Amino acid sequence: MPAEPALTSHIARTVELDPLTLYQLLKLRVDVFVVEQECAYPELDGRDVEPGTLQLWLSRADAVVACLRLLTDPADPAGGGPVRRIGRVAVAADERGQGHAGRLVDAALAIAGDQPCVLDAQAHLTALYGRHGFAVAGPEYLEDGIAHVPMRRPAGGASNDE
């Protein structure tokens, strides 16, 4: 049996992406969020083309298998200046359970450094993000019929519970 192709990490601003890579990133997000989770919403929300937006992804044999985007919001929901926002974390169905999302979150947090970071997690994934220093920062809410919770990792990276 041939060895599985190696996993490769990538980081780029959206404007730096070649068309095929951009297509694969957007297709994975649509496959997961719109098709699999049956949420008809505007996946192309304009935030990917903001100047500071970074795309982080993992590929295997030139195929995107997991991705996230890292944004800069102008104001921290907890008050204060800019905050980094992790979003659009998606992993291909046949690649789940291998730690890909955690690997991408680690890479995004390395970029964020000591800046506070926020995300809106699907409620069943709060433990995943909790392992990365995020704590629930508000009440659960429904978005497209899926329970979500706001989560925050304060400046310096320690969770609010430490």
PDB file of C-alpha atoms in Angstrom:
ATOM      1  CA  MET A   1       0.000   0.000   0.000  1.00  0.00           C
ATOM      2  CA  PRO A   2       1.527   3.338  -1.005  1.00  0.00           C
ATOM      3  CA  ALA A   3       2.254   5.898   1.715  1.00  0.00           C
ATOM      4  CA  GLU A   4      -0.265   8.681   2.137  1.00  0.00           C
ATOM      5  CA  PRO A   5       0.992  11.987   0.680  1.00  0.00           C
ATOM      6  CA  ALA A   6       2.429  14.356   3.276  1.00  0.00           C
ATOM      7  CA  LEU A   7       0.386  17.168   4.766  1.00  0.00           C
ATOM      8  CA  THR A   8       1.662  20.670   3.927  1.00  0.00           C
ATOM      9  CA  SER A   9       0.850  23.916   5.811  1.00  0.00           C
ATOM     10  CA  HIS A  10       0.244  27.211   4.021  1.00  0.00           C
ATOM     11  CA  ILE A  11      -0.426  30.838   4.967  1.00  0.00           C
ATOM     12  CA  ALA A  12      -1.168  33.657   2.518  1.00  0.00           C
ATOM     13  CA  ARG A  13      -3.137  36.838   2.144  1.00  0.00           C
ATOM     14  CA  THR A  14      -6.164  36.227  -0.068  1.00  0.00           C
ATOM     15  CA  VAL A  15      -4.827  38.534  -2.788  1.00  0.00           C
ATOM     16  CA  GLU A  16      -1.672  36.388  -2.998  1.00  0.00           C
ATOM     17  CA  LEU A  17      -3.559  33.182  -3.811  1.00  0.00           C
ATOM     18  CA  ASP A  18      -3.533  31.604  -7.226  1.00  0.00           C
ATOM     19  CA  PRO A  19      -7.025  31.021  -8.656  1.00  0.00           C
ATOM     20  CA  LEU A  20      -6.969  27.230  -8.182  1.00  0.00           C
ATOM     21  CA  THR A  21      -6.053  27.476  -4.489  1.00  0.00           C
ATOM     22  CA  LEU A  22      -8.671  30.163  -3.860  1.00  0.00           C
ATOM     23  CA  TYR A  23     -11.257  27.993  -5.615  1.00  0.00           C
ATOM     24  CA  GLN A  24     -10.333  24.963  -3.468  1.00  0.00           C
ATOM     25  CA  LEU A  25     -10.527  26.986  -0.224  1.00  0.00           C
ATOM     26  CA  LEU A  26     -13.935  28.409  -1.081  1.00  0.00           C
ATOM     27  CA  LYS A  27     -15.212  25.065  -2.346  1.00  0.00           C
ATOM     28  CA  LEU A  28     -14.234  23.335   0.913  1.00  0.00           C
ATOM     29  CA  ARG A  29     -16.013  26.026   2.929  1.00  0.00           C
ATOM     30  CA  VAL A  30     -19.146  25.772   0.773  1.00  0.00           C
ATOM     31  CA  ASP A  31     -19.056  21.952   0.888  1.00  0.00           C
ATOM     32  CA  VAL A  32     -18.909  21.988   4.707  1.00  0.00           C
ATOM     33  CA  PHE A  33     -21.008  24.988   5.731  1.00  0.00           C
ATOM     34  CA  VAL A  34     -23.560  25.346   2.937  1.00  0.00           C
ATOM     35  CA  VAL A  35     -23.996  21.795   1.597  1.00  0.00           C
ATOM     36  CA  GLU A  36     -23.158  19.436   4.491  1.00  0.00           C
ATOM     37  CA  GLN A  37     -24.613  21.630   7.253  1.00  0.00           C
ATOM     38  CA  GLU A  38     -27.482  22.752   4.979  1.00  0.00           C
ATOM     39  CA  CYS A  39     -27.022  26.465   5.757  1.00  0.00           C
ATOM     40  CA  ALA A  40     -27.920  28.731   2.879  1.00  0.00           C
ATOM     41  CA  TYR A  41     -26.005  31.901   3.703  1.00  0.00           C
ATOM     42  CA  PRO A  42     -23.625  34.279   1.906  1.00  0.00           C
ATOM     43  CA  GLU A  43     -20.329  32.392   2.255  1.00  0.00           C
ATOM     44  CA  LEU A  44     -18.670  35.097   0.171  1.00  0.00           C
ATOM     45  CA  ASP A  45     -19.155  37.886   2.707  1.00  0.00           C
ATOM     46  CA  GLY A  46     -16.497  40.356   1.536  1.00  0.00           C
ATOM     47  CA  ARG A  47     -14.164  39.728   4.479  1.00  0.00           C
ATOM     48  CA  ASP A  48     -11.772  37.491   2.549  1.00  0.00           C
ATOM     49  CA  VAL A  49     -10.596  40.469   0.497  1.00  0.00           C
ATOM     50  CA  GLU A  50      -9.922  42.802   3.426  1.00  0.00           C
ATOM     51  CA  PRO A  51      -6.243  43.857   3.380  1.00  0.00           C
ATOM     52  CA  GLY A  52      -5.241  42.057   6.596  1.00  0.00           C
ATOM     53  CA  THR A  53      -7.102  38.790   6.009  1.00  0.00           C
ATOM     54  CA  LEU A  54      -4.969  35.670   6.039  1.00  0.00           C
ATOM     55  CA  GLN A  55      -5.930  32.258   4.745  1.00  0.00           C
ATOM     56  CA  LEU A  56      -4.376  29.282   6.516  1.00  0.00           C
ATOM     57  CA  TRP A  57      -4.770  25.822   5.053  1.00  0.00           C
ATOM     58  CA  LEU A  58      -3.447  22.307   4.925  1.00  0.00           C
ATOM     59  CA  SER A  59      -3.053  20.443   1.673  1.00  0.00           C
ATOM     60  CA  ARG A  60      -2.290  16.877   0.729  1.00  0.00           C
ATOM     61  CA  ALA A  61      -1.027  16.261  -2.804  1.00  0.00           C
ATOM     62  CA  ASP A  62      -2.044  19.807  -3.822  1.00  0.00           C
ATOM     63  CA  ALA A  63      -5.622  19.325  -2.592  1.00  0.00           C
ATOM     64  CA  VAL A  64      -6.909  21.569   0.218  1.00  0.00           C
ATOM     65  CA  VAL A  65      -8.068  19.376   3.114  1.00  0.00           C
ATOM     66  CA  ALA A  66      -8.566  21.942   5.911  1.00  0.00           C
ATOM     67  CA  CYS A  67      -8.676  25.718   6.193  1.00  0.00           C
ATOM     68  CA  LEU A  68      -9.417  28.746   8.327  1.00  0.00           C
ATOM     69  CA  ARG A  69      -9.260  32.472   7.870  1.00  0.00           C
ATOM     70  CA  LEU A  70      -7.769  34.994  10.244  1.00  0.00           C
ATOM     71  CA  LEU A  71      -9.275  38.471  10.271  1.00  0.00           C
ATOM     72  CA  THR A  72      -8.634  41.684  12.140  1.00  0.00           C
ATOM     73  CA  ASP A  73     -11.771  43.236  13.653  1.00  0.00           C
ATOM     74  CA  PRO A  74     -11.467  46.969  14.360  1.00  0.00           C
ATOM     75  CA  ALA A  75     -12.863  46.705  17.890  1.00  0.00           C
ATOM     76  CA  ASP A  76     -12.678  44.025  20.557  1.00  0.00           C
ATOM     77  CA  PRO A  77     -16.203  42.928  21.622  1.00  0.00           C
ATOM     78  CA  ALA A  78     -14.896  43.057  25.207  1.00  0.00           C
ATOM     79  CA  GLY A  79     -13.857  46.674  24.692  1.00  0.00           C
ATOM     80  CA  GLY A  80     -10.710  48.185  23.345  1.00  0.00           C
ATOM     81  CA  GLY A  81      -8.868  48.228  20.058  1.00  0.00           C
ATOM     82  CA  PRO A  82      -8.394  45.717  17.298  1.00  0.00           C
ATOM     83  CA  VAL A  83      -8.774  41.997  17.890  1.00  0.00           C
ATOM     84  CA  ARG A  84      -7.934  38.989  15.748  1.00  0.00           C
ATOM     85  CA  ARG A  85     -10.875  36.811  14.651  1.00  0.00           C
ATOM     86  CA  ILE A  86     -10.651  33.160  13.650  1.00  0.00           C
ATOM     87  CA  GLY A  87     -13.393  31.951  11.374  1.00  0.00           C
ATOM     88  CA  ARG A  88     -14.405  29.595   8.592  1.00  0.00           C
ATOM     89  CA  VAL A  89     -12.610  26.629  10.157  1.00  0.00           C
ATOM     90  CA  ALA A  90     -13.396  23.724   7.839  1.00  0.00           C
ATOM     91  CA  VAL A  91     -12.009  20.208   7.458  1.00  0.00           C
ATOM     92  CA  ALA A  92     -12.878  17.837   4.618  1.00  0.00           C
ATOM     93  CA  ALA A  93     -15.093  14.983   5.833  1.00  0.00           C
ATOM     94  CA  ASP A  94     -12.529  12.280   5.023  1.00  0.00           C
ATOM     95  CA  GLU A  95      -9.780  14.183   6.904  1.00  0.00           C
ATOM     96  CA  ARG A  96     -11.611  14.763  10.201  1.00  0.00           C
ATOM     97  CA  GLY A  97     -10.355  13.396  13.502  1.00  0.00           C
ATOM     98  CA  GLN A  98      -6.686  13.891  12.631  1.00  0.00           C
ATOM     99  CA  GLY A  99      -6.090  17.171  14.477  1.00  0.00           C
ATOM    100  CA  HIS A 100      -6.146  19.393  11.407  1.00  0.00           C
ATOM    101  CA  ALA A 101      -8.399  22.079  12.927  1.00  0.00           C
ATOM    102  CA  GLY A 102      -6.227  22.257  16.038  1.00  0.00           C
ATOM    103  CA  ARG A 103      -3.086  22.557  13.951  1.00  0.00           C
ATOM    104  CA  LEU A 104      -4.577  25.479  12.018  1.00  0.00           C
ATOM    105  CA  VAL A 105      -5.794  27.182  15.211  1.00  0.00           C
ATOM    106  CA  ASP A 106      -2.279  26.870  16.660  1.00  0.00           C
ATOM    107  CA  ALA A 107      -0.846  28.506  13.535  1.00  0.00           C
ATOM    108  CA  ALA A 108      -3.414  31.330  13.666  1.00  0.00           C
ATOM    109  CA  LEU A 109      -2.683  31.954  17.348  1.00  0.00           C
ATOM    110  CA  ALA A 110       1.045  32.069  16.630  1.00  0.00           C
ATOM    111  CA  ILE A 111       0.322  34.863  14.148  1.00  0.00           C
ATOM    112  CA  ALA A 112      -1.979  36.654  16.609  1.00  0.00           C
ATOM    113  CA  GLY A 113       0.739  36.507  19.251  1.00  0.00           C
ATOM    114  CA  ASP A 114      -0.234  38.411  22.391  1.00  0.00           C
ATOM    115  CA  GLN A 115      -3.268  40.057  20.750  1.00  0.00           C
ATOM    116  CA  PRO A 116      -6.709  39.070  22.003  1.00  0.00           C
ATOM    117  CA  CYS A 117      -8.500  36.672  19.677  1.00  0.00           C
ATOM    118  CA  VAL A 118     -12.195  35.885  19.257  1.00  0.00           C
ATOM    119  CA  LEU A 119     -14.302  33.377  17.381  1.00  0.00           C
ATOM    120  CA  ASP A 120     -17.888  32.191  17.140  1.00  0.00           C
ATOM    121  CA  ALA A 121     -17.777  28.447  17.769  1.00  0.00           C
ATOM    122  CA  GLN A 122     -20.383  25.881  16.990  1.00  0.00           C
ATOM    123  CA  ALA A 123     -21.440  24.908  20.508  1.00  0.00           C
ATOM    124  CA  HIS A 124     -20.299  21.290  20.183  1.00  0.00           C
ATOM    125  CA  LEU A 125     -16.745  22.514  19.462  1.00  0.00           C
ATOM    126  CA  THR A 126     -16.177  24.619  22.592  1.00  0.00           C
ATOM    127  CA  ALA A 127     -13.872  21.979  24.115  1.00  0.00           C
ATOM    128  CA  LEU A 128     -11.673  22.040  21.004  1.00  0.00           C
ATOM    129  CA  TYR A 129     -11.225  25.797  21.237  1.00  0.00           C
ATOM    130  CA  GLY A 130     -10.943  25.627  25.027  1.00  0.00           C
ATOM    131  CA  ARG A 131      -7.773  23.556  24.605  1.00  0.00           C
ATOM    132  CA  HIS A 132      -6.317  26.582  22.808  1.00  0.00           C
ATOM    133  CA  GLY A 133      -7.050  29.059  25.601  1.00  0.00           C
ATOM    134  CA  PHE A 134     -10.498  30.232  24.467  1.00  0.00           C
ATOM    135  CA  ALA A 135     -13.322  30.629  26.975  1.00  0.00           C
ATOM    136  CA  VAL A 136     -17.029  31.164  26.377  1.00  0.00           C
ATOM    137  CA  ALA A 137     -17.630  34.917  26.314  1.00  0.00           C
ATOM    138  CA  GLY A 138     -21.411  35.190  26.007  1.00  0.00           C
ATOM    139  CA  PRO A 139     -24.677  33.320  25.714  1.00  0.00           C
ATOM    140  CA  GLU A 140     -25.385  30.589  23.199  1.00  0.00           C
ATOM    141  CA  TYR A 141     -27.274  31.709  20.091  1.00  0.00           C
ATOM    142  CA  LEU A 142     -28.624  30.130  16.926  1.00  0.00           C
ATOM    143  CA  GLU A 143     -27.050  30.944  13.583  1.00  0.00           C
ATOM    144  CA  ASP A 144     -28.555  29.224  10.568  1.00  0.00           C
ATOM    145  CA  GLY A 145     -30.203  26.724  12.933  1.00  0.00           C
ATOM    146  CA  ILE A 146     -26.885  25.718  14.557  1.00  0.00           C
ATOM    147  CA  ALA A 147     -26.058  26.551  18.186  1.00  0.00           C
ATOM    148  CA  HIS A 148     -23.021  28.839  18.470  1.00  0.00           C
ATOM    149  CA  VAL A 149     -21.222  30.547  21.338  1.00  0.00           C
ATOM    150  CA  PRO A 150     -18.882  33.529  21.268  1.00  0.00           C
ATOM    151  CA  MET A 151     -15.450  32.645  22.582  1.00  0.00           C
ATOM    152  CA  ARG A 152     -12.474  34.800  23.504  1.00  0.00           C
ATOM    153  CA  ARG A 153      -8.789  34.298  24.169  1.00  0.00           C
ATOM    154  CA  PRO A 154      -7.524  37.387  25.974  1.00  0.00           C
ATOM    155  CA  ALA A 155      -4.317  39.253  25.252  1.00  0.00           C
ATOM    156  CA  GLY A 156      -1.369  37.149  26.323  1.00  0.00           C
ATOM    157  CA  GLY A 157      -3.165  33.921  25.477  1.00  0.00           C
ATOM    158  CA  ALA A 158      -4.410  32.768  28.888  1.00  0.00           C
ATOM    159  CA  SER A 159      -8.017  31.694  29.098  1.00  0.00           C
ATOM    160  CA  ASN A 160     -10.415  33.736  31.214  1.00  0.00           C
ATOM    161  CA  ASP A 161     -10.621  30.838  33.691  1.00  0.00           C
ATOM    162  CA  GLU A 162      -6.905  30.771  34.544  1.00  0.00           C
TER     163      GLU A 162
END
